[in-house]
Amino acid sequence: MDMTLEVVTIPVTDLDRAKAFYADAVGFKADLDQEVAPGMRIVQLTPPGSRCSVVLMSGMPRNPGQPEMAPGSLHALQLCVTDIAAAHAELSSRGVPVSAVQHVGATGWEDGPGQEWNSFMFFQDPDGNSWCVQEAPAPLSER
């Protein structure tokens, strides 16, 4: 049985502000922006090259048996790129508050790129949901 991760819900306070951040600044493709019922809106966006999307929602009932996530409470979402320096330059030029490129060294996080699979940068959306961007040695289709 295949089990694919296809959508991750990101808790935000303002759908329009979050949509602008993810689409215009980060570069995700806006797939859907729809009111599915009176007062219930869904915005779905997909990172370039990804088969997994993120969804922003307002007015939707909580999933049965699951706690509600507060805006800014989702952390350590991870994206992969094949050129961390180019991704850093592009995100910075679009106004995304990315950290410097870092790697894990003998004493913890150290500045600069590391060896294969060991180069990262970090950013937060306007609500404080946090993201990690990791350099991969090849596109997903080739791994």
PDB file of N, CA, C and O in Angstrom, residues 22-87:
ATOM      1  N   TYR A  22       3.881  33.078   0.927  1.00  0.00           N
ATOM      2  CA  TYR A  22       4.267  31.797   0.330  1.00  0.00           C
ATOM      3  C   TYR A  22       4.313  31.853  -1.200  1.00  0.00           C
ATOM      4  O   TYR A  22       5.203  31.262  -1.808  1.00  0.00           O
ATOM      5  N   ALA A  23       3.398  32.571  -1.819  1.00  0.00           N
ATOM      6  CA  ALA A  23       3.378  32.631  -3.289  1.00  0.00           C
ATOM      7  C   ALA A  23       4.390  33.643  -3.817  1.00  0.00           C
ATOM      8  O   ALA A  23       5.224  33.309  -4.668  1.00  0.00           O
ATOM      9  N   ASP A  24       4.328  34.859  -3.327  1.00  0.00           N
ATOM     10  CA  ASP A  24       5.152  35.932  -3.907  1.00  0.00           C
ATOM     11  C   ASP A  24       6.587  35.926  -3.390  1.00  0.00           C
ATOM     12  O   ASP A  24       7.525  36.147  -4.158  1.00  0.00           O
ATOM     13  N   ALA A  25       6.778  35.697  -2.108  1.00  0.00           N
ATOM     14  CA  ALA A  25       8.127  35.749  -1.548  1.00  0.00           C
ATOM     15  C   ALA A  25       8.844  34.399  -1.662  1.00  0.00           C
ATOM     16  O   ALA A  25       9.951  34.321  -2.185  1.00  0.00           O
ATOM     17  N   VAL A  26       8.212  33.331  -1.200  1.00  0.00           N
ATOM     18  CA  VAL A  26       8.875  32.032  -1.199  1.00  0.00           C
ATOM     19  C   VAL A  26       8.819  31.373  -2.581  1.00  0.00           C
ATOM     20  O   VAL A  26       9.700  30.607  -2.939  1.00  0.00           O
ATOM     21  N   GLY A  27       7.801  31.682  -3.368  1.00  0.00           N
ATOM     22  CA  GLY A  27       7.727  31.156  -4.733  1.00  0.00           C
ATOM     23  C   GLY A  27       6.885  29.912  -4.911  1.00  0.00           C
ATOM     24  O   GLY A  27       6.990  29.227  -5.928  1.00  0.00           O
ATOM     25  N   PHE A  28       6.022  29.601  -3.939  1.00  0.00           N
ATOM     26  CA  PHE A  28       5.117  28.466  -4.089  1.00  0.00           C
ATOM     27  C   PHE A  28       4.053  28.809  -5.138  1.00  0.00           C
ATOM     28  O   PHE A  28       3.663  29.965  -5.280  1.00  0.00           O
ATOM     29  N   LYS A  29       3.541  27.798  -5.836  1.00  0.00           N
ATOM     30  CA  LYS A  29       2.484  27.978  -6.819  1.00  0.00           C
ATOM     31  C   LYS A  29       1.142  27.948  -6.094  1.00  0.00           C
ATOM     32  O   LYS A  29       0.837  27.012  -5.362  1.00  0.00           O
ATOM     33  N   ALA A  30       0.343  28.997  -6.305  1.00  0.00           N
ATOM     34  CA  ALA A  30      -0.995  29.043  -5.710  1.00  0.00           C
ATOM     35  C   ALA A  30      -1.923  28.175  -6.560  1.00  0.00           C
ATOM     36  O   ALA A  30      -2.233  28.506  -7.695  1.00  0.00           O
ATOM     37  N   ASP A  31      -2.331  27.035  -6.015  1.00  0.00           N
ATOM     38  CA  ASP A  31      -3.164  26.079  -6.730  1.00  0.00           C
ATOM     39  C   ASP A  31      -4.650  26.339  -6.558  1.00  0.00           C
ATOM     40  O   ASP A  31      -5.439  26.069  -7.459  1.00  0.00           O
ATOM     41  N   LEU A  32      -5.032  26.812  -5.384  1.00  0.00           N
ATOM     42  CA  LEU A  32      -6.450  26.933  -5.060  1.00  0.00           C
ATOM     43  C   LEU A  32      -6.643  28.044  -4.047  1.00  0.00           C
ATOM     44  O   LEU A  32      -5.864  28.177  -3.110  1.00  0.00           O
ATOM     45  N   ASP A  33      -7.661  28.844  -4.240  1.00  0.00           N
ATOM     46  CA  ASP A  33      -8.104  29.818  -3.249  1.00  0.00           C
ATOM     47  C   ASP A  33      -9.616  29.848  -3.378  1.00  0.00           C
ATOM     48  O   ASP A  33     -10.152  30.450  -4.297  1.00  0.00           O
ATOM     49  N   GLN A  34     -10.285  29.139  -2.471  1.00  0.00           N
ATOM     50  CA  GLN A  34     -11.717  28.921  -2.659  1.00  0.00           C
ATOM     51  C   GLN A  34     -12.456  28.947  -1.334  1.00  0.00           C
ATOM     52  O   GLN A  34     -11.993  28.406  -0.332  1.00  0.00           O
ATOM     53  N   GLU A  35     -13.643  29.538  -1.361  1.00  0.00           N
ATOM     54  CA  GLU A  35     -14.554  29.429  -0.230  1.00  0.00           C
ATOM     55  C   GLU A  35     -15.359  28.157  -0.467  1.00  0.00           C
ATOM     56  O   GLU A  35     -16.139  28.082  -1.417  1.00  0.00           O
ATOM     57  N   VAL A  36     -15.131  27.151   0.366  1.00  0.00           N
ATOM     58  CA  VAL A  36     -15.756  25.845   0.152  1.00  0.00           C
ATOM     59  C   VAL A  36     -17.145  25.751   0.764  1.00  0.00           C
ATOM     60  O   VAL A  36     -17.926  24.875   0.405  1.00  0.00           O
ATOM     61  N   ALA A  37     -17.442  26.631   1.693  1.00  0.00           N
ATOM     62  CA  ALA A  37     -18.757  26.765   2.315  1.00  0.00           C
ATOM     63  C   ALA A  37     -18.787  28.182   2.880  1.00  0.00           C
ATOM     64  O   ALA A  37     -17.726  28.810   3.010  1.00  0.00           O
ATOM     65  N   PRO A  38     -19.952  28.707   3.191  1.00  0.00           N
ATOM     66  CA  PRO A  38     -19.989  30.073   3.719  1.00  0.00           C
ATOM     67  C   PRO A  38     -19.041  30.261   4.910  1.00  0.00           C
ATOM     68  O   PRO A  38     -19.105  29.530   5.895  1.00  0.00           O
ATOM     69  N   GLY A  39     -18.101  31.199   4.764  1.00  0.00           N
ATOM     70  CA  GLY A  39     -17.140  31.504   5.818  1.00  0.00           C
ATOM     71  C   GLY A  39     -15.997  30.526   5.959  1.00  0.00           C
ATOM     72  O   GLY A  39     -15.196  30.654   6.878  1.00  0.00           O
ATOM     73  N   MET A  40     -15.893  29.548   5.050  1.00  0.00           N
ATOM     74  CA  MET A  40     -14.811  28.559   5.120  1.00  0.00           C
ATOM     75  C   MET A  40     -13.960  28.653   3.862  1.00  0.00           C
ATOM     76  O   MET A  40     -14.423  28.336   2.767  1.00  0.00           O
ATOM     77  N   ARG A  41     -12.722  29.093   4.038  1.00  0.00           N
ATOM     78  CA  ARG A  41     -11.819  29.328   2.900  1.00  0.00           C
ATOM     79  C   ARG A  41     -10.592  28.440   2.997  1.00  0.00           C
ATOM     80  O   ARG A  41     -10.028  28.251   4.071  1.00  0.00           O
ATOM     81  N   ILE A  42     -10.180  27.926   1.825  1.00  0.00           N
ATOM     82  CA  ILE A  42      -8.981  27.094   1.718  1.00  0.00           C
ATOM     83  C   ILE A  42      -8.069  27.697   0.656  1.00  0.00           C
ATOM     84  O   ILE A  42      -8.511  28.010  -0.446  1.00  0.00           O
ATOM     85  N   VAL A  43      -6.795  27.847   1.005  1.00  0.00           N
ATOM     86  CA  VAL A  43      -5.760  28.273   0.062  1.00  0.00           C
ATOM     87  C   VAL A  43      -4.729  27.156   0.019  1.00  0.00           C
ATOM     88  O   VAL A  43      -4.186  26.782   1.059  1.00  0.00           O
ATOM     89  N   GLN A  44      -4.493  26.600  -1.156  1.00  0.00           N
ATOM     90  CA  GLN A  44      -3.506  25.527  -1.289  1.00  0.00           C
ATOM     91  C   GLN A  44      -2.380  25.994  -2.189  1.00  0.00           C
ATOM     92  O   GLN A  44      -2.624  26.564  -3.258  1.00  0.00           O
ATOM     93  N   LEU A  45      -1.135  25.768  -1.751  1.00  0.00           N
ATOM     94  CA  LEU A  45       0.054  26.186  -2.480  1.00  0.00           C
ATOM     95  C   LEU A  45       1.042  25.031  -2.539  1.00  0.00           C
ATOM     96  O   LEU A  45       1.111  24.225  -1.612  1.00  0.00           O
ATOM     97  N   THR A  46       1.821  24.970  -3.615  1.00  0.00           N
ATOM     98  CA  THR A  46       2.774  23.875  -3.775  1.00  0.00           C
ATOM     99  C   THR A  46       4.172  24.425  -4.065  1.00  0.00           C
ATOM    100  O   THR A  46       4.332  25.244  -4.968  1.00  0.00           O
ATOM    101  N   PRO A  47       5.172  23.964  -3.311  1.00  0.00           N
ATOM    102  CA  PRO A  47       6.550  24.360  -3.609  1.00  0.00           C
ATOM    103  C   PRO A  47       6.931  23.866  -5.010  1.00  0.00           C
ATOM    104  O   PRO A  47       6.503  22.780  -5.421  1.00  0.00           O
ATOM    105  N   PRO A  48       7.745  24.636  -5.746  1.00  0.00           N
ATOM    106  CA  PRO A  48       8.161  24.198  -7.086  1.00  0.00           C
ATOM    107  C   PRO A  48       8.832  22.831  -7.043  1.00  0.00           C
ATOM    108  O   PRO A  48       9.721  22.600  -6.225  1.00  0.00           O
ATOM    109  N   GLY A  49       8.371  21.907  -7.877  1.00  0.00           N
ATOM    110  CA  GLY A  49       8.962  20.581  -7.952  1.00  0.00           C
ATOM    111  C   GLY A  49       8.462  19.601  -6.914  1.00  0.00           C
ATOM    112  O   GLY A  49       8.862  18.439  -6.912  1.00  0.00           O
ATOM    113  N   SER A  50       7.584  20.024  -6.022  1.00  0.00           N
ATOM    114  CA  SER A  50       7.111  19.158  -4.951  1.00  0.00           C
ATOM    115  C   SER A  50       5.791  18.495  -5.312  1.00  0.00           C
ATOM    116  O   SER A  50       4.983  19.064  -6.041  1.00  0.00           O
ATOM    117  N   ARG A  51       5.580  17.314  -4.764  1.00  0.00           N
ATOM    118  CA  ARG A  51       4.283  16.658  -4.890  1.00  0.00           C
ATOM    119  C   ARG A  51       3.460  16.881  -3.632  1.00  0.00           C
ATOM    120  O   ARG A  51       2.313  16.441  -3.552  1.00  0.00           O
ATOM    121  N   CYS A  52       4.028  17.535  -2.640  1.00  0.00           N
ATOM    122  CA  CYS A  52       3.314  17.831  -1.397  1.00  0.00           C
ATOM    123  C   CYS A  52       3.005  19.317  -1.354  1.00  0.00           C
ATOM    124  O   CYS A  52       3.876  20.148  -1.613  1.00  0.00           O
ATOM    125  N   SER A  53       1.775  19.639  -1.047  1.00  0.00           N
ATOM    126  CA  SER A  53       1.326  21.026  -0.964  1.00  0.00           C
ATOM    127  C   SER A  53       1.171  21.441   0.494  1.00  0.00           C
ATOM    128  O   SER A  53       1.169  20.606   1.396  1.00  0.00           O
ATOM    129  N   VAL A  54       0.994  22.735   0.696  1.00  0.00           N
ATOM    130  CA  VAL A  54       0.603  23.255   1.997  1.00  0.00           C
ATOM    131  C   VAL A  54      -0.781  23.853   1.839  1.00  0.00           C
ATOM    132  O   VAL A  54      -1.162  24.283   0.748  1.00  0.00           O
ATOM    133  N   VAL A  55      -1.538  23.851   2.918  1.00  0.00           N
ATOM    134  CA  VAL A  55      -2.869  24.426   2.878  1.00  0.00           C
ATOM    135  C   VAL A  55      -3.016  25.395   4.043  1.00  0.00           C
ATOM    136  O   VAL A  55      -2.531  25.154   5.150  1.00  0.00           O
ATOM    137  N   LEU A  56      -3.648  26.515   3.751  1.00  0.00           N
ATOM    138  CA  LEU A  56      -3.980  27.544   4.728  1.00  0.00           C
ATOM    139  C   LEU A  56      -5.500  27.578   4.789  1.00  0.00           C
ATOM    140  O   LEU A  56      -6.158  27.552   3.743  1.00  0.00           O
ATOM    141  N   MET A  57      -6.077  27.625   5.972  1.00  0.00           N
ATOM    142  CA  MET A  57      -7.529  27.566   6.078  1.00  0.00           C
ATOM    143  C   MET A  57      -8.054  28.565   7.097  1.00  0.00           C
ATOM    144  O   MET A  57      -7.363  28.884   8.066  1.00  0.00           O
ATOM    145  N   SER A  58      -9.278  29.010   6.866  1.00  0.00           N
ATOM    146  CA  SER A  58      -9.973  29.808   7.868  1.00  0.00           C
ATOM    147  C   SER A  58     -11.431  29.374   7.907  1.00  0.00           C
ATOM    148  O   SER A  58     -12.012  29.013   6.880  1.00  0.00           O
ATOM    149  N   GLY A  59     -11.989  29.380   9.103  1.00  0.00           N
ATOM    150  CA  GLY A  59     -13.388  29.041   9.282  1.00  0.00           C
ATOM    151  C   GLY A  59     -13.710  27.567   9.214  1.00  0.00           C
ATOM    152  O   GLY A  59     -14.868  27.176   9.347  1.00  0.00           O
ATOM    153  N   MET A  60     -12.707  26.733   9.013  1.00  0.00           N
ATOM    154  CA  MET A  60     -12.940  25.285   8.892  1.00  0.00           C
ATOM    155  C   MET A  60     -13.084  24.672  10.289  1.00  0.00           C
ATOM    156  O   MET A  60     -12.395  25.072  11.220  1.00  0.00           O
ATOM    157  N   PRO A  61     -13.963  23.668  10.422  1.00  0.00           N
ATOM    158  CA  PRO A  61     -14.040  22.980  11.718  1.00  0.00           C
ATOM    159  C   PRO A  61     -12.765  22.160  11.940  1.00  0.00           C
ATOM    160  O   PRO A  61     -12.111  21.752  10.988  1.00  0.00           O
ATOM    161  N   ARG A  62     -12.440  21.956  13.193  1.00  0.00           N
ATOM    162  CA  ARG A  62     -11.276  21.158  13.559  1.00  0.00           C
ATOM    163  C   ARG A  62     -11.493  19.709  13.133  1.00  0.00           C
ATOM    164  O   ARG A  62     -12.616  19.213  13.144  1.00  0.00           O
ATOM    165  N   ASN A  63     -10.410  19.031  12.737  1.00  0.00           N
ATOM    166  CA  ASN A  63     -10.521  17.609  12.403  1.00  0.00           C
ATOM    167  C   ASN A  63     -10.947  16.834  13.646  1.00  0.00           C
ATOM    168  O   ASN A  63     -10.450  17.115  14.745  1.00  0.00           O
ATOM    169  N   PRO A  64     -11.829  15.850  13.497  1.00  0.00           N
ATOM    170  CA  PRO A  64     -12.301  15.087  14.660  1.00  0.00           C
ATOM    171  C   PRO A  64     -11.130  14.460  15.426  1.00  0.00           C
ATOM    172  O   PRO A  64     -10.254  13.835  14.840  1.00  0.00           O
ATOM    173  N   GLY A  65     -11.136  14.648  16.734  1.00  0.00           N
ATOM    174  CA  GLY A  65     -10.132  14.024  17.585  1.00  0.00           C
ATOM    175  C   GLY A  65      -8.758  14.659  17.543  1.00  0.00           C
ATOM    176  O   GLY A  65      -7.821  14.126  18.119  1.00  0.00           O
ATOM    177  N   GLN A  66      -8.613  15.791  16.863  1.00  0.00           N
ATOM    178  CA  GLN A  66      -7.298  16.426  16.766  1.00  0.00           C
ATOM    179  C   GLN A  66      -7.337  17.813  17.391  1.00  0.00           C
ATOM    180  O   GLN A  66      -8.313  18.560  17.196  1.00  0.00           O
ATOM    181  N   PRO A  67      -6.281  18.184  18.102  1.00  0.00           N
ATOM    182  CA  PRO A  67      -6.258  19.525  18.689  1.00  0.00           C
ATOM    183  C   PRO A  67      -6.053  20.581  17.615  1.00  0.00           C
ATOM    184  O   PRO A  67      -5.507  20.309  16.542  1.00  0.00           O
ATOM    185  N   GLU A  68      -6.487  21.774  17.910  1.00  0.00           N
ATOM    186  CA  GLU A  68      -6.282  22.887  16.985  1.00  0.00           C
ATOM    187  C   GLU A  68      -4.859  23.416  17.150  1.00  0.00           C
ATOM    188  O   GLU A  68      -4.358  23.542  18.264  1.00  0.00           O
ATOM    189  N   MET A  69      -4.200  23.690  16.026  1.00  0.00           N
ATOM    190  CA  MET A  69      -2.854  24.266  16.080  1.00  0.00           C
ATOM    191  C   MET A  69      -2.977  25.785  16.089  1.00  0.00           C
ATOM    192  O   MET A  69      -3.699  26.363  15.274  1.00  0.00           O
ATOM    193  N   ALA A  70      -2.251  26.420  16.966  1.00  0.00           N
ATOM    194  CA  ALA A  70      -2.237  27.880  17.013  1.00  0.00           C
ATOM    195  C   ALA A  70      -1.365  28.415  15.889  1.00  0.00           C
ATOM    196  O   ALA A  70      -0.365  27.782  15.514  1.00  0.00           O
ATOM    197  N   PRO A  71      -1.714  29.576  15.325  1.00  0.00           N
ATOM    198  CA  PRO A  71      -0.843  30.173  14.316  1.00  0.00           C
ATOM    199  C   PRO A  71       0.582  30.302  14.842  1.00  0.00           C
ATOM    200  O   PRO A  71       0.807  30.702  15.986  1.00  0.00           O
ATOM    201  N   GLY A  72       1.533  29.904  14.016  1.00  0.00           N
ATOM    202  CA  GLY A  72       2.939  29.976  14.392  1.00  0.00           C
ATOM    203  C   GLY A  72       3.446  28.771  15.166  1.00  0.00           C
ATOM    204  O   GLY A  72       4.590  28.757  15.602  1.00  0.00           O
ATOM    205  N   SER A  73       2.623  27.738  15.322  1.00  0.00           N
ATOM    206  CA  SER A  73       3.029  26.592  16.147  1.00  0.00           C
ATOM    207  C   SER A  73       3.619  25.426  15.358  1.00  0.00           C
ATOM    208  O   SER A  73       4.027  24.432  15.943  1.00  0.00           O
ATOM    209  N   LEU A  74       3.694  25.549  14.037  1.00  0.00           N
ATOM    210  CA  LEU A  74       4.244  24.462  13.227  1.00  0.00           C
ATOM    211  C   LEU A  74       5.718  24.753  12.954  1.00  0.00           C
ATOM    212  O   LEU A  74       6.073  25.813  12.438  1.00  0.00           O
ATOM    213  N   HIS A  75       6.577  23.802  13.297  1.00  0.00           N
ATOM    214  CA  HIS A  75       8.014  24.034  13.189  1.00  0.00           C
ATOM    215  C   HIS A  75       8.715  22.878  12.490  1.00  0.00           C
ATOM    216  O   HIS A  75       8.232  21.750  12.478  1.00  0.00           O
ATOM    217  N   ALA A  76       9.859  23.194  11.911  1.00  0.00           N
ATOM    218  CA  ALA A  76      10.770  22.222  11.297  1.00  0.00           C
ATOM    219  C   ALA A  76      10.239  21.622  10.006  1.00  0.00           C
ATOM    220  O   ALA A  76      10.619  20.527   9.634  1.00  0.00           O
ATOM    221  N   LEU A  77       9.372  22.341   9.308  1.00  0.00           N
ATOM    222  CA  LEU A  77       9.023  21.903   7.960  1.00  0.00           C
ATOM    223  C   LEU A  77      10.286  22.001   7.125  1.00  0.00           C
ATOM    224  O   LEU A  77      11.075  22.931   7.284  1.00  0.00           O
ATOM    225  N   GLN A  78      10.502  21.055   6.232  1.00  0.00           N
ATOM    226  CA  GLN A  78      11.770  21.038   5.516  1.00  0.00           C
ATOM    227  C   GLN A  78      11.576  20.979   4.009  1.00  0.00           C
ATOM    228  O   GLN A  78      10.807  20.178   3.505  1.00  0.00           O
ATOM    229  N   LEU A  79      12.296  21.850   3.324  1.00  0.00           N
ATOM    230  CA  LEU A  79      12.358  21.875   1.869  1.00  0.00           C
ATOM    231  C   LEU A  79      13.760  21.455   1.458  1.00  0.00           C
ATOM    232  O   LEU A  79      14.715  21.676   2.205  1.00  0.00           O
ATOM    233  N   CYS A  80      13.903  20.871   0.273  1.00  0.00           N
ATOM    234  CA  CYS A  80      15.225  20.528  -0.247  1.00  0.00           C
ATOM    235  C   CYS A  80      15.460  21.245  -1.559  1.00  0.00           C
ATOM    236  O   CYS A  80      14.529  21.408  -2.368  1.00  0.00           O
ATOM    237  N   VAL A  81      16.682  21.698  -1.757  1.00  0.00           N
ATOM    238  CA  VAL A  81      17.123  22.359  -2.989  1.00  0.00           C
ATOM    239  C   VAL A  81      18.448  21.726  -3.405  1.00  0.00           C
ATOM    240  O   VAL A  81      19.114  21.097  -2.585  1.00  0.00           O
ATOM    241  N   THR A  82      18.819  21.892  -4.661  1.00  0.00           N
ATOM    242  CA  THR A  82      20.102  21.330  -5.092  1.00  0.00           C
ATOM    243  C   THR A  82      21.224  22.361  -5.094  1.00  0.00           C
ATOM    244  O   THR A  82      22.380  21.997  -5.291  1.00  0.00           O
ATOM    245  N   ASP A  83      20.894  23.626  -4.867  1.00  0.00           N
ATOM    246  CA  ASP A  83      21.919  24.678  -4.802  1.00  0.00           C
ATOM    247  C   ASP A  83      21.527  25.645  -3.694  1.00  0.00           C
ATOM    248  O   ASP A  83      20.726  26.559  -3.904  1.00  0.00           O
ATOM    249  N   ILE A  84      22.077  25.444  -2.506  1.00  0.00           N
ATOM    250  CA  ILE A  84      21.702  26.245  -1.335  1.00  0.00           C
ATOM    251  C   ILE A  84      22.085  27.711  -1.507  1.00  0.00           C
ATOM    252  O   ILE A  84      21.349  28.594  -1.092  1.00  0.00           O
ATOM    253  N   ALA A  85      23.214  27.980  -2.154  1.00  0.00           N
ATOM    254  CA  ALA A  85      23.634  29.375  -2.349  1.00  0.00           C
ATOM    255  C   ALA A  85      22.661  30.100  -3.271  1.00  0.00           C
ATOM    256  O   ALA A  85      22.269  31.248  -3.002  1.00  0.00           O
ATOM    257  N   ALA A  86      22.253  29.455  -4.351  1.00  0.00           N
ATOM    258  CA  ALA A  86      21.294  30.075  -5.276  1.00  0.00           C
ATOM    259  C   ALA A  86      19.939  30.255  -4.602  1.00  0.00           C
ATOM    260  O   ALA A  86      19.289  31.290  -4.770  1.00  0.00           O
ATOM    261  N   ALA A  87      19.513  29.266  -3.830  1.00  0.00           N
ATOM    262  CA  ALA A  87      18.239  29.376  -3.122  1.00  0.00           C
ATOM    263  C   ALA A  87      18.296  30.504  -2.091  1.00  0.00           C
ATOM    264  O   ALA A  87      17.339  31.270  -1.945  1.00  0.00           O
TER     265      ALA A  87
END
